[in-house]
Coordinates of C-alpha atoms in Angstrom, one line a residue:
X1 CA 57.6 21.6 13.3
X2 CA 56.0 19.4 15.9
X3 CA 54.7 22.5 17.7
X4 CA 53.0 23.7 14.5
X5 CA 51.4 20.4 14.0
X6 CA 50.1 20.3 17.6
X7 CA 48.7 23.8 17.3
X8 CA 46.8 22.9 14.1
X9 CA 45.5 19.8 15.7
X10 CA 44.5 21.7 18.8
X11 CA 42.7 24.3 16.8
X12 CA 40.8 21.6 14.9
X13 CA 39.8 19.9 18.2
X14 CA 38.6 23.1 19.7
X15 CA 36.6 23.9 16.6
X16 CA 35.0 20.4 16.6
X17 CA 34.2 20.8 20.3
X18 CA 32.6 24.1 19.6
X19 CA 30.5 22.6 16.8
X20 CA 29.4 19.7 19.1
X21 CA 28.4 22.2 21.8
X22 CA 26.4 24.2 19.2
X23 CA 24.7 20.9 18.2
X24 CA 23.7 20.2 21.8
X25 CA 22.2 23.7 22.0
X26 CA 20.4 23.3 18.7
X27 CA 19.0 19.9 19.8
X28 CA 17.4 21.5 22.9
X29 CA 15.3 23.7 20.7
X30 CA 11.9 22.5 19.3
X31 CA 12.3 20.3 16.3
X32 CA 10.9 21.1 12.9
X33 CA 8.7 18.5 11.3
X34 CA 11.5 17.5 9.0
X35 CA 13.9 17.0 11.8
X36 CA 11.4 15.1 14.0
X37 CA 10.5 12.8 11.1
X38 CA 14.0 11.5 10.7
X39 CA 15.0 11.6 14.4
X40 CA 16.6 8.3 15.4
X41 CA 17.5 8.9 19.0
X42 CA 16.9 6.2 21.7
X43 CA 14.2 8.4 23.2
X44 CA 12.2 8.6 19.9
X45 CA 9.2 6.8 21.3
X46 CA 9.1 8.8 24.6
X47 CA 9.6 12.1 22.6
X48 CA 6.6 11.2 20.3
X49 CA 4.3 10.3 23.2
X50 CA 5.1 13.4 25.1
X51 CA 4.7 15.6 22.0
X52 CA 1.4 14.0 21.1
X53 CA -0.1 14.9 24.5
X54 CA 0.2 18.5 23.5
X55 CA -1.5 18.1 20.1
X56 CA -5.2 18.0 19.1
X57 CA -5.4 14.4 17.9
X58 CA -4.9 12.5 14.7
X59 CA -6.5 13.1 11.3
X60 CA -6.4 10.3 8.7
X61 CA -7.6 10.0 5.1
X62 CA -7.8 6.4 4.1
X63 CA -9.1 3.8 1.6
X64 CA -9.1 0.6 3.8
X65 CA -12.5 0.4 5.7
X66 CA -10.8 -1.9 8.3
X67 CA -8.3 0.8 9.1
X68 CA -10.9 2.4 11.3
X69 CA -10.7 -0.5 13.8
X70 CA -6.9 -0.1 14.0
X71 CA -7.1 3.6 14.5
X72 CA -9.6 3.2 17.3
X73 CA -7.2 0.8 19.0
X74 CA -4.4 3.3 18.6
X75 CA -6.6 6.0 20.1
X76 CA -7.5 3.9 23.1
X77 CA -3.8 3.0 23.8
X78 CA -2.6 6.6 23.8
X79 CA -5.8 8.4 24.8
X80 CA -5.8 10.2 21.5
X81 CA -8.8 11.5 19.6
X82 CA -8.9 10.1 16.1
X83 CA -10.9 11.5 13.2
X84 CA -10.9 10.0 9.7
X85 CA -12.4 10.3 6.2
X86 CA -12.6 7.4 3.8
X87 CA -13.1 7.2 0.0
X88 CA -11.7 5.6 -3.1
X89 CA -8.0 5.9 -3.9
X90 CA -8.5 8.6 -6.6
X91 CA -10.8 10.6 -4.4
X92 CA -8.3 10.5 -1.4
X93 CA -5.5 11.7 -3.7
X94 CA -7.6 14.5 -5.2
X95 CA -8.7 15.8 -1.7
X96 CA -5.2 15.9 -0.4
X97 CA -4.0 17.7 -3.5
X98 CA -6.8 20.2 -3.6
X99 CA -6.6 21.0 0.1
X100 CA -2.8 21.6 -0.2
X101 CA -3.4 24.0 -3.1
X102 CA -6.0 25.8 -1.0
X103 CA -3.5 26.1 1.9
X104 CA -5.8 23.9 4.0
X105 CA -3.7 21.5 6.2
X106 CA -6.1 19.4 8.3
X107 CA -4.7 15.9 7.6
X108 CA -1.8 14.1 9.3
X109 CA -1.7 10.7 7.6
X110 CA -2.9 9.5 4.3
X111 CA -3.4 5.7 3.6
X112 CA -3.6 4.8 -0.1
X113 CA -2.4 2.6 -2.9
X114 CA 1.3 2.9 -3.7
X115 CA 0.8 4.7 -7.1
X116 CA -1.5 7.3 -5.6
X117 CA 0.9 8.1 -2.7
X118 CA 3.7 8.1 -5.3
X119 CA 1.7 10.8 -7.1
X120 CA 1.4 12.7 -3.8
X121 CA 5.2 12.4 -3.4
X122 CA 5.7 13.9 -6.9
X123 CA 3.4 16.8 -5.9
X124 CA 5.7 17.4 -2.9
X125 CA 3.0 16.8 -0.4
X126 CA 4.6 14.2 1.7
X127 CA 7.3 14.1 4.4
X128 CA 10.3 11.8 4.4
X129 CA 10.2 9.5 7.5
X130 CA 13.0 7.4 8.9
X131 CA 11.5 4.9 11.2
X132 CA 13.5 2.4 13.2
X133 CA 11.0 -0.3 12.0
X134 CA 11.7 0.1 8.3
X135 CA 14.2 -2.8 8.5
X136 CA 11.5 -5.2 9.6
X137 CA 9.6 -4.8 6.3
X138 CA 9.8 -6.3 2.9
X139 CA 12.2 -4.2 0.8
X140 CA 9.4 -3.3 -1.7
X141 CA 7.6 -1.6 1.2
X142 CA 10.3 1.1 1.7
X143 CA 11.1 3.3 -1.4
X144 CA 14.4 5.1 -1.5
X145 CA 12.7 8.5 -0.9
X146 CA 11.0 7.1 2.2
X147 CA 8.0 9.5 1.7
X148 CA 5.5 6.6 2.0
X149 CA 5.8 3.1 3.5
X150 CA 3.9 -0.1 2.7
X151 CA 1.8 -1.5 5.5
X152 CA 0.2 -4.3 3.5
X153 CA 0.7 -6.1 0.2
X154 CA -2.3 -6.2 -2.2
X155 CA -1.8 -9.4 -4.2
X156 CA -4.1 -9.8 -7.2
X157 CA -5.4 -13.4 -7.3
X158 CA -8.4 -15.2 -8.8
X159 CA -11.2 -16.5 -6.5
X160 CA -13.8 -19.2 -7.1
X161 CA -17.0 -20.4 -5.6
X162 CA -16.2 -23.8 -4.0
X163 CA -19.8 -25.0 -4.5
X164 CA -19.9 -24.1 -8.2
X165 CA -16.4 -25.2 -9.3
X166 CA -14.7 -28.4 -8.4
X167 CA -11.0 -28.2 -7.4
X168 CA -10.0 -30.6 -10.2
X169 CA -11.7 -28.3 -12.8
X170 CA -9.7 -25.2 -11.8
X171 CA -7.6 -23.5 -14.5
X172 CA -3.9 -23.8 -14.1
X173 CA -3.1 -20.9 -16.3
X174 CA -4.9 -18.0 -18.1
X175 CA -4.7 -20.0 -21.3
X176 CA -7.0 -22.6 -19.7
X177 CA -9.8 -19.9 -19.6
X178 CA -10.2 -20.4 -23.4
X179 CA -12.0 -23.6 -22.6
X180 CA -15.7 -23.3 -23.5
X181 CA -16.7 -24.6 -20.0
X182 CA -15.9 -21.1 -18.7
X183 CA -18.5 -19.4 -20.9
X184 CA -20.5 -17.0 -18.7
X185 CA -18.5 -17.9 -15.6
X186 CA -15.9 -15.2 -15.5
X187 CA -15.7 -11.8 -13.8
X188 CA -13.1 -9.0 -13.5
X189 CA -12.7 -5.8 -11.5
X190 CA -13.1 -2.9 -13.8
X191 CA -10.4 -0.6 -12.5
X192 CA -7.5 -3.0 -12.7
X193 CA -5.5 -1.4 -15.5
X194 CA -2.3 -1.4 -13.5
X195 CA -2.6 -5.1 -12.9
X196 CA -3.3 -5.7 -16.5
X197 CA -0.6 -3.5 -17.9
X198 CA 2.1 -5.0 -15.6
X199 CA 0.7 -8.5 -16.4
X200 CA 1.0 -7.8 -20.1
X201 CA 4.6 -6.8 -19.5
X202 CA 5.4 -10.2 -18.0
X203 CA 3.4 -12.2 -20.6
X204 CA 4.5 -10.1 -23.6
X205 CA 2.1 -7.3 -24.7
X206 CA 1.1 -8.7 -28.1
X207 CA 0.7 -12.3 -26.9
X208 CA -1.1 -11.3 -23.6
X209 CA -3.6 -8.9 -25.3
X210 CA -4.4 -11.5 -27.9
X211 CA -5.1 -14.1 -25.2
X212 CA -7.4 -11.9 -23.1
X213 CA -9.2 -10.6 -26.2
X214 CA -9.9 -14.2 -27.2
X215 CA -11.0 -15.2 -23.7
X216 CA -13.4 -12.2 -23.6
X217 CA -14.7 -12.9 -27.1
X218 CA -15.1 -16.6 -26.6
X219 CA -16.4 -16.9 -23.0
X220 CA -17.2 -13.4 -21.9
X221 CA -15.9 -11.5 -18.9
X222 CA -18.3 -9.6 -16.7
X223 CA -17.1 -6.2 -15.5
X224 CA -17.7 -5.3 -11.8
X225 CA -16.5 -2.3 -9.7
X226 CA -14.9 -3.1 -6.4
X227 CA -12.8 -6.0 -5.3
X228 CA -14.9 -6.7 -2.2
X229 CA -18.1 -6.6 -4.2
X230 CA -16.7 -8.9 -6.8
X231 CA -15.6 -11.4 -4.1
X232 CA -19.1 -11.3 -2.6
X233 CA -20.5 -12.1 -6.0
X234 CA -18.2 -15.1 -6.1
X235 CA -19.4 -16.2 -2.7
X236 CA -23.0 -15.9 -3.8
X237 CA -22.3 -17.9 -7.0
X238 CA -23.3 -15.0 -9.3
X239 CA -19.7 -14.9 -10.6
X240 CA -18.3 -18.4 -10.2
X241 CA -14.7 -17.4 -11.0
X242 CA -13.3 -13.9 -10.6
X243 CA -9.9 -13.1 -12.1
X244 CA -8.9 -10.1 -10.0
X245 CA -9.6 -9.9 -6.3
X246 CA -7.1 -9.1 -3.5
X247 CA -5.8 -12.3 -1.8
X248 CA -7.3 -11.1 1.5
X249 CA -10.8 -10.7 0.1
X250 CA -11.7 -14.4 0.1
X251 CA -9.9 -14.9 3.4
X252 CA -12.2 -12.3 5.1
X253 CA -15.3 -14.0 3.7
X254 CA -14.2 -17.5 4.6
X255 CA -14.1 -16.5 8.2
X256 CA -17.9 -15.9 7.9
X257 CA -18.4 -19.3 6.2
X258 CA -18.6 -18.2 2.6
X259 CA -17.9 -20.9 -0.1
X260 CA -15.0 -19.0 -1.6
X261 CA -11.3 -19.7 -2.1
X262 CA -8.4 -17.9 -3.6
X263 CA -6.5 -19.1 -6.7
X264 CA -2.9 -18.0 -7.6
X265 CA -2.8 -17.8 -11.4
X266 CA 0.7 -16.9 -12.5
X267 CA 2.3 -14.4 -13.1
X268 CA 1.1 -13.2 -9.7
X269 CA 1.1 -9.4 -9.4
X270 CA 1.3 -7.3 -6.3
X271 CA 1.7 -3.7 -5.0
X272 CA 1.9 -2.2 -1.5
X273 CA -0.9 -0.3 0.2
X274 CA 0.8 2.5 2.0
X275 CA 0.7 5.2 4.6
X276 CA 2.4 8.6 4.4
X277 CA 2.8 11.6 6.6
X278 CA 1.9 15.0 5.2
X279 CA 4.7 17.5 5.0
X280 CA 2.5 20.1 6.8
X281 CA 0.8 17.7 9.2
X282 CA -0.9 19.7 12.0
X283 CA -0.1 17.0 14.5
X284 CA 3.4 15.7 13.6
X285 CA 4.2 14.0 16.9
X286 CA 0.9 12.1 16.8
X287 CA 1.3 11.3 13.1
X288 CA 4.7 9.8 13.7
X289 CA 3.5 7.8 16.7
X290 CA 0.7 6.4 14.5
X291 CA 3.2 5.7 11.7
X292 CA 5.4 3.6 14.0
X293 CA 2.3 1.9 15.5
X294 CA 1.3 0.8 12.0
X295 CA 4.7 -0.8 11.5
X296 CA 4.6 -2.7 14.8
X297 CA 1.3 -3.5 16.6
X298 CA -0.7 -2.5 13.5
X299 CA 1.0 -5.3 11.5
X300 CA -0.3 -7.9 13.9
X301 CA -3.8 -6.3 13.8
X302 CA -3.7 -6.3 10.0
X303 CA -2.7 -9.9 9.9
X304 CA -5.5 -10.9 12.3
X305 CA -7.9 -9.1 9.9
X306 CA -6.6 -11.4 7.1
X307 CA -4.6 -8.7 5.3
X308 CA -1.1 -9.4 4.1
X309 CA 1.3 -7.3 6.3
X310 CA 4.6 -6.1 4.9
X311 CA 6.4 -7.2 8.1
X312 CA 8.8 -10.0 7.4
X313 CA 7.6 -11.6 10.6
X314 CA 4.5 -12.9 8.8
X315 CA 4.5 -15.5 6.0
X316 CA 3.1 -14.4 2.6
X317 CA 0.2 -16.3 1.1
X318 CA 1.2 -18.7 -1.7
X319 CA 4.8 -18.7 -0.3
X320 CA 6.0 -21.0 -3.2
X321 CA 4.6 -18.6 -5.9
X322 CA 6.9 -15.7 -6.8
X323 CA 5.4 -12.2 -6.5
X324 CA 5.9 -9.6 -9.2
X325 CA 5.7 -6.1 -7.6
X326 CA 4.5 -3.3 -9.7
X327 CA 6.8 -0.3 -9.7
X328 CA 4.5 2.6 -8.5
X329 CA 6.5 5.1 -10.6
X330 CA 6.0 3.0 -13.7
X331 CA 2.3 2.6 -12.9
X332 CA 2.0 6.4 -13.0
X333 CA 4.1 6.9 -16.1
X334 CA 2.3 4.1 -18.0
X335 CA -1.2 4.9 -16.6
X336 CA -2.7 6.2 -19.8
X337 CA -1.2 3.4 -21.9
X338 CA -2.3 0.7 -19.5
X339 CA -5.8 2.1 -19.1
X340 CA -6.4 2.1 -22.8
X341 CA -4.9 -1.4 -23.2
X342 CA -7.2 -2.7 -20.4
X343 CA -10.3 -0.9 -21.8
X344 CA -9.7 -2.0 -25.4
X345 CA -8.7 -5.6 -24.6
X346 CA -11.1 -6.5 -21.8
X347 CA -13.6 -3.9 -20.6
X348 CA -15.1 -3.0 -24.1
X349 CA -15.5 -6.8 -24.7
X350 CA -17.0 -7.5 -21.3
X351 CA -20.5 -9.1 -21.2

């Protein structure tokens, strides 16, 4: 009986040894993009650098203008040629989607808002990546499917002109904007339906819509396109108080001496801005090298540019104010509803 047990155990051991040997042989072969993207070996960095030397460079589609500076620093560090194309979030998503349908695979990395890259995930355009640096990030920056990752947090805040509005006169809540003193003073970014829909969810849809309709009817809300443009209008005094800019917009202008300051009206809504590797990236080693770079050195560079990095090493602005992260999947599923709600409640009443 003991002999039989030993024979069975010996057979199992030999089988396992054979499997291990086969795995060693398989590991020596060139990795597929999927295998490389989830590789966690201690030589990951060295493997990516060596592989990138044999590729043609890095191609990135992006929405952040400032990402160009970081890409240039990456290119200098690794002696890699970088080419990029920048447009709005919808245009970037449309180009990636249409090129894939046309079997054109020229882009390695796409940087976009979380809902747009979530849409690209649903279209099966993206590659799951397991980076050793994921654990350094806010949990909201790493979705379960790991097919995009947050590099910054876009926090919607108000912003005011410090020469036009005294600190003691600032609103403490959205309800304060019903005061007649705000007549002709307010502005909003015209594409913020996700912010508005999620905000209504926190405030209560019926109550929230009624409040914003009353604000628009009573005091008017001017409609502007572009968060950076709206912030510049605040700094010039054309729009004394903007309701929806990104928290980093005023900070970037303050460096240049602009009289503008952010204001955290609650509930404070946020979503990640993300990067993703394309499933058919032509330069996978370089793409992953840049991916890891954006989660390490890139985080410090983003912080220095006044963005809000997703790395837990950096303190969030308004640290005592809770952040309400918008679920990117919900933003997609509710897009039509939220768009109509924002249009009917605010945009059509804008003055």
